[in-house]
Coordinates of C-alpha atoms in Angstrom, one line a residue:
M1 CA -46.3 -18.4 -3.6
E2 CA -47.0 -18.4 -7.3
S3 CA -47.6 -14.7 -7.4
L4 CA -44.4 -14.3 -5.2
T5 CA -42.2 -16.5 -7.7
S6 CA -43.5 -14.3 -10.5
I7 CA -42.6 -11.4 -8.9
E8 CA -39.2 -12.5 -7.9
C9 CA -38.8 -13.4 -11.6
F10 CA -39.9 -9.9 -12.7
V11 CA -37.5 -8.1 -10.7
A12 CA -34.3 -10.4 -11.1
S13 CA -35.0 -10.1 -14.8
A14 CA -35.4 -6.3 -14.5
E15 CA -32.0 -6.1 -12.5
A16 CA -29.9 -8.5 -14.4
G17 CA -31.3 -7.4 -18.0
S18 CA -32.4 -10.8 -19.4
F19 CA -34.2 -13.6 -18.3
S20 CA -31.1 -16.1 -19.1
A21 CA -29.0 -14.0 -16.3
A22 CA -32.1 -14.0 -14.3
A23 CA -32.2 -17.8 -14.4
R24 CA -28.8 -18.2 -13.3
R25 CA -29.5 -16.1 -10.6
L26 CA -32.5 -18.0 -9.5
G27 CA -31.6 -21.8 -10.6
L28 CA -34.3 -21.8 -12.7
T29 CA -34.6 -22.2 -16.6
S30 CA -34.7 -19.3 -19.1
A31 CA -38.1 -20.4 -20.2
A32 CA -39.4 -20.6 -16.7
V33 CA -38.5 -17.1 -16.1
G34 CA -40.3 -16.0 -18.8
K35 CA -43.2 -17.9 -18.3
N36 CA -43.5 -16.6 -14.7
V37 CA -43.1 -13.1 -15.8
A38 CA -45.7 -13.7 -18.7
R39 CA -48.0 -14.8 -15.9
L40 CA -47.5 -11.9 -13.8
E41 CA -48.2 -9.8 -16.9
S42 CA -51.7 -11.4 -17.5
S43 CA -52.7 -11.2 -14.1
L44 CA -51.8 -7.3 -13.7
G45 CA -53.5 -7.0 -17.3
V46 CA -50.7 -4.8 -18.3
R47 CA -47.2 -5.0 -20.0
L48 CA -43.8 -4.9 -18.0
F49 CA -41.1 -5.6 -20.7
Q50 CA -40.6 -4.4 -24.0
R51 CA -39.0 -7.5 -25.6
S52 CA -36.9 -8.3 -28.6
T53 CA -34.4 -10.7 -29.3
R54 CA -31.4 -8.7 -28.1
S55 CA -32.7 -6.7 -25.2
L56 CA -34.9 -6.7 -22.6
R57 CA -36.3 -3.3 -21.5
L58 CA -39.0 -1.9 -18.9
T59 CA -41.9 -0.3 -20.1
E60 CA -42.9 2.9 -17.9
A61 CA -45.4 0.6 -16.2
G62 CA -42.7 -2.0 -15.4
E63 CA -40.3 0.7 -14.1
R64 CA -43.1 2.2 -11.7
F65 CA -44.0 -1.3 -10.5
L66 CA -40.2 -2.1 -10.2
Q67 CA -39.9 0.7 -7.6
E68 CA -43.1 -0.3 -5.9
V69 CA -42.3 -4.0 -5.5
S70 CA -38.4 -4.0 -4.7
G71 CA -38.3 -3.1 -1.3
G72 CA -41.3 -5.1 0.0
L73 CA -39.9 -8.4 -2.0
S74 CA -36.5 -7.7 -0.5
S75 CA -38.0 -7.7 3.2
I76 CA -40.1 -10.8 2.2
Q77 CA -37.0 -12.7 1.0
S78 CA -35.1 -12.0 4.1
A79 CA -37.8 -13.0 6.3
V80 CA -38.3 -16.4 5.0
A81 CA -34.5 -16.9 4.7
N82 CA -34.5 -16.4 8.5
L83 CA -37.2 -18.5 9.2
A84 CA -35.7 -21.3 7.0
S85 CA -33.6 -22.3 9.9
A86 CA -33.1 -25.3 11.6
G87 CA -34.1 -25.6 15.5
G88 CA -34.0 -21.5 15.2
Q89 CA -30.4 -21.5 13.8
P90 CA -29.4 -19.8 10.7
A91 CA -29.6 -22.3 8.0
G92 CA -29.2 -22.3 4.0
V93 CA -26.3 -22.0 1.3
L94 CA -24.1 -19.1 2.1
K95 CA -22.5 -18.2 -1.3
V96 CA -19.6 -16.0 -0.8
S97 CA -16.9 -14.6 -3.4
M98 CA -13.0 -14.2 -2.1
G99 CA -9.7 -14.0 -3.5
T100 CA -8.0 -17.1 -4.0
G101 CA -5.0 -16.7 -2.1
F102 CA -6.8 -14.3 0.8
G103 CA -9.6 -16.8 1.2
R104 CA -7.1 -20.0 1.9
E105 CA -4.8 -18.1 4.0
Y106 CA -7.4 -16.0 6.2
I107 CA -11.2 -17.1 5.8
V108 CA -10.9 -21.3 5.2
P109 CA -9.0 -21.6 8.4
L110 CA -12.0 -19.6 9.9
L111 CA -14.4 -22.7 8.6
G112 CA -14.3 -25.0 11.3
G113 CA -15.3 -22.9 14.0
F114 CA -17.9 -21.1 12.1
L115 CA -19.7 -24.5 11.3
E116 CA -19.4 -25.6 14.9
R117 CA -21.6 -22.7 15.8
Y118 CA -23.6 -22.8 12.7
P119 CA -23.9 -26.3 11.6
A120 CA -27.1 -25.6 9.6
I121 CA -25.3 -23.3 7.2
S122 CA -23.8 -24.6 4.0
P123 CA -21.0 -22.7 2.4
D124 CA -20.6 -22.2 -1.3
W125 CA -17.5 -20.1 -1.5
H126 CA -15.8 -18.9 -4.8
F127 CA -12.3 -18.1 -4.9
D128 CA -11.7 -15.9 -7.8
N129 CA -9.4 -12.5 -8.0
R130 CA -12.3 -10.8 -9.5
P131 CA -14.8 -8.4 -7.7
V132 CA -18.5 -9.9 -8.3
D133 CA -21.7 -8.5 -9.0
L134 CA -23.4 -9.8 -5.9
I135 CA -27.1 -9.0 -6.9
T136 CA -26.9 -10.4 -10.6
E137 CA -24.7 -13.4 -9.7
G138 CA -26.5 -14.3 -6.6
F139 CA -23.7 -13.9 -3.7
D140 CA -24.8 -13.4 -0.2
A141 CA -21.4 -11.5 0.2
A142 CA -18.2 -10.7 -1.2
I143 CA -14.6 -9.9 0.1
G144 CA -12.4 -7.5 -1.6
G145 CA -10.3 -4.3 -1.3
G146 CA -10.6 -0.6 -3.2
I147 CA -14.1 -1.8 -4.9
E148 CA -16.7 1.0 -5.2
L149 CA -19.9 0.7 -3.8
P150 CA -22.8 -0.2 -6.6
P151 CA -26.5 0.9 -5.6
G152 CA -27.9 -1.4 -2.9
I153 CA -24.7 -2.8 -1.4
V154 CA -22.8 -1.6 2.0
A155 CA -19.8 -2.7 2.9
R156 CA -18.3 -3.5 6.7
E157 CA -14.8 -2.4 6.6
L158 CA -12.2 -5.1 7.8
A159 CA -8.5 -3.6 7.1
P160 CA -6.6 -0.9 5.2
A161 CA -6.0 -2.2 1.3
H162 CA -2.3 -1.2 1.2
R163 CA 0.1 -2.6 -1.5
V164 CA 3.8 -2.7 -1.0
L165 CA 6.8 -3.6 -3.2
L166 CA 8.9 -6.7 -2.5
A167 CA 12.1 -8.5 -3.5
S168 CA 14.2 -11.3 -2.4
P169 CA 17.1 -10.4 -0.2
A170 CA 19.1 -12.0 -3.3
Y171 CA 17.9 -10.0 -6.1
L172 CA 18.6 -6.6 -4.1
A173 CA 22.1 -7.6 -3.2
Q174 CA 22.8 -8.1 -6.7
R175 CA 21.5 -5.3 -8.5
P176 CA 21.7 -1.4 -8.4
P177 CA 20.2 0.3 -4.9
I178 CA 17.0 1.5 -4.8
R179 CA 16.8 4.9 -2.7
T180 CA 13.9 6.6 -4.4
P181 CA 11.4 5.6 -6.6
D182 CA 12.9 7.0 -9.5
D183 CA 15.4 4.0 -9.3
L184 CA 12.8 1.6 -10.1
E185 CA 13.0 2.0 -13.6
R186 CA 16.1 0.3 -13.7
H187 CA 14.9 -2.9 -12.1
D188 CA 12.8 -5.8 -13.6
G189 CA 9.1 -6.0 -12.3
I190 CA 7.0 -9.3 -11.8
L191 CA 3.6 -7.4 -12.5
I192 CA 0.1 -8.3 -11.8
R193 CA -2.6 -7.7 -14.7
S194 CA -6.1 -6.5 -13.6
P195 CA -8.7 -9.1 -13.5
Q196 CA -11.3 -6.8 -14.7
T197 CA -9.5 -5.7 -17.6
G198 CA -6.3 -7.9 -18.3
R199 CA -4.3 -4.7 -18.2
I200 CA -1.2 -3.8 -15.9
R201 CA -2.7 -1.2 -14.1
A202 CA -0.5 2.5 -13.0
W203 CA 0.1 2.1 -9.5
T204 CA 1.1 5.4 -7.3
L205 CA 3.4 5.3 -4.7
R206 CA 2.9 7.3 -1.4
N207 CA 5.1 8.1 1.6
R208 CA 4.2 9.6 5.1
D209 CA 4.9 13.0 3.8
G210 CA 2.1 12.7 1.1
A211 CA 4.7 12.8 -1.8
Q212 CA 3.5 10.8 -4.7
S213 CA 5.3 8.9 -7.6
L214 CA 4.3 6.4 -10.2
I215 CA 5.6 3.1 -10.3
N216 CA 8.0 2.8 -13.4
L217 CA 9.3 -0.7 -13.2
K218 CA 10.7 -2.7 -16.3
V219 CA 8.3 -5.2 -17.5
K220 CA 10.2 -8.6 -16.9
M221 CA 6.8 -10.7 -16.7
T222 CA 3.3 -10.7 -15.8
M223 CA 1.1 -12.8 -13.8
S224 CA -2.7 -13.1 -12.7
D225 CA -2.3 -14.3 -9.4
P226 CA -0.3 -12.3 -6.5
N227 CA 0.8 -15.4 -4.9
A228 CA 2.3 -16.6 -7.7
A229 CA 4.2 -13.2 -8.5
C230 CA 5.3 -13.4 -4.8
E231 CA 6.9 -17.0 -5.3
I232 CA 8.4 -15.8 -8.4
A233 CA 10.1 -12.6 -6.4
Q234 CA 11.3 -15.3 -4.0
M235 CA 13.1 -16.6 -6.7
G236 CA 15.3 -13.7 -7.2
L237 CA 13.5 -12.8 -10.5
G238 CA 12.7 -9.5 -9.9
I239 CA 10.3 -6.9 -7.7
T240 CA 6.6 -7.1 -7.4
L241 CA 3.9 -5.2 -5.8
T242 CA 1.0 -6.7 -3.8
A243 CA -1.4 -6.5 -1.4
M244 CA -0.5 -6.8 2.4
P245 CA -2.4 -9.9 3.3
H246 CA -0.3 -11.7 0.6
A247 CA 3.0 -9.8 1.8
V248 CA 3.1 -10.6 5.4
V249 CA 3.4 -14.3 5.1
Y250 CA 6.8 -13.6 3.3
L251 CA 7.7 -10.9 5.1
K252 CA 7.4 -12.9 8.3
S253 CA 9.4 -15.5 6.9
G254 CA 12.0 -13.3 5.5
A255 CA 11.8 -14.6 1.9
L256 CA 10.8 -11.3 0.6
V257 CA 11.5 -7.7 1.9
R258 CA 10.0 -4.6 1.4
V259 CA 11.4 -2.5 -1.4
L260 CA 11.2 1.4 -0.5
P261 CA 9.9 0.7 2.9
D262 CA 8.7 4.2 3.5
W263 CA 6.6 3.8 0.4
H264 CA 3.5 2.2 -0.3
V265 CA 0.1 2.2 -2.6
D266 CA -2.9 3.4 -0.8
G267 CA -5.8 1.0 -2.3
G268 CA -8.9 2.1 0.1
M269 CA -10.2 -0.3 2.5
L270 CA -10.4 -4.2 2.5
A271 CA -14.1 -4.9 3.0
L272 CA -17.0 -7.4 3.3
Y273 CA -19.8 -6.4 0.8
F274 CA -23.4 -7.5 1.2
A275 CA -26.8 -6.3 0.0
A276 CA -28.3 -3.5 1.8
A277 CA -31.2 -5.3 3.1
R278 CA -33.4 -4.0 6.0
L279 CA -33.8 -7.8 6.9
L280 CA -30.3 -9.2 6.4
P281 CA -30.5 -12.9 6.1
A282 CA -29.2 -14.4 9.3
K283 CA -26.6 -16.8 7.5
T284 CA -25.2 -13.6 6.1
R285 CA -25.5 -11.5 9.1
V286 CA -23.6 -14.2 11.1
F287 CA -20.7 -15.0 8.6
V288 CA -20.4 -11.1 8.7
D289 CA -20.2 -10.6 12.2
Y290 CA -17.8 -13.5 12.4
V291 CA -15.2 -12.7 10.0
V292 CA -15.5 -9.0 11.4
E293 CA -14.9 -10.4 15.1
H294 CA -12.1 -12.5 14.0
F295 CA -10.2 -9.6 12.1
R296 CA -10.7 -7.1 15.3
R297 CA -9.2 -10.2 17.5
E298 CA -6.3 -11.0 15.4
E299 CA -5.5 -7.2 14.9
L300 CA -5.2 -7.7 11.2
A301 CA -6.2 -4.2 10.3
R302 CA -2.6 -3.4 12.2
R303 CA -1.0 -6.3 10.4
F304 CA -2.2 -5.5 7.1
S305 CA -1.3 -1.5 7.5
A306 CA 2.0 -0.9 5.4
I307 CA 2.4 2.3 7.5
D308 CA 5.6 1.7 9.9
M309 CA 5.9 -2.0 8.8
P310 CA 9.5 -3.0 8.1

């Protein structure tokens, strides 16, 4: 078991690029990770890393060793996780990342039924409007939209990641009519900053005929949270662009309406992301299946589609 721990520390350090980052992922101290790697090097009789005060770089032998052990270690970890169950049921801490508003509206309500079925699982859910590095940050799964798949990560698609323009009826009644995307330049925008860059992304609208047009709203204010932007739009202070999971709540109540309802932004797919392990831990597998089944039963893919919506 000591050898397995040492190999885990080596693989985590190689993937994260530092002992400190590996320590955060493994729940150890940086010194403990370094000692485990040193113990492994001593046991193998070969140096696996070139160390400096600023960097940690694999040697040629380290690169070869990483390729040889990574797959086997993943299988062993998954097998151990699947055995670590209570009464044969999936068990353990389930660390999942999701957007704040989306998680509270669509995932938190599932918690009671999920825990009733799998009482030995302990949710550790993180609500943050940013994409996470599952491997480096130690997440079992994440839910997000329009994310490029990094190596070693797979996805189960849940729904289209469409965005739509919204405004209050009062705002639209008092301002110049909006018949084409070109009319947007005369209107106030409640824009949302990218959680990755802190900048306002340039989004492109498209319609059913395939025509495209950049969104050119005047920047009246910026927000970091889509629900906050919708609340402000509800006050009649401008037009916002938000993802359909946030939009449907306001559209259903009538507090906000679609602006240019024949147009939308196509952001790819909303999906559940998790490690591409051959033996996926039972706690992760049942969570993924539970969420996918809920989306299918509630027809959320249809509800989150901006096409043919009012």
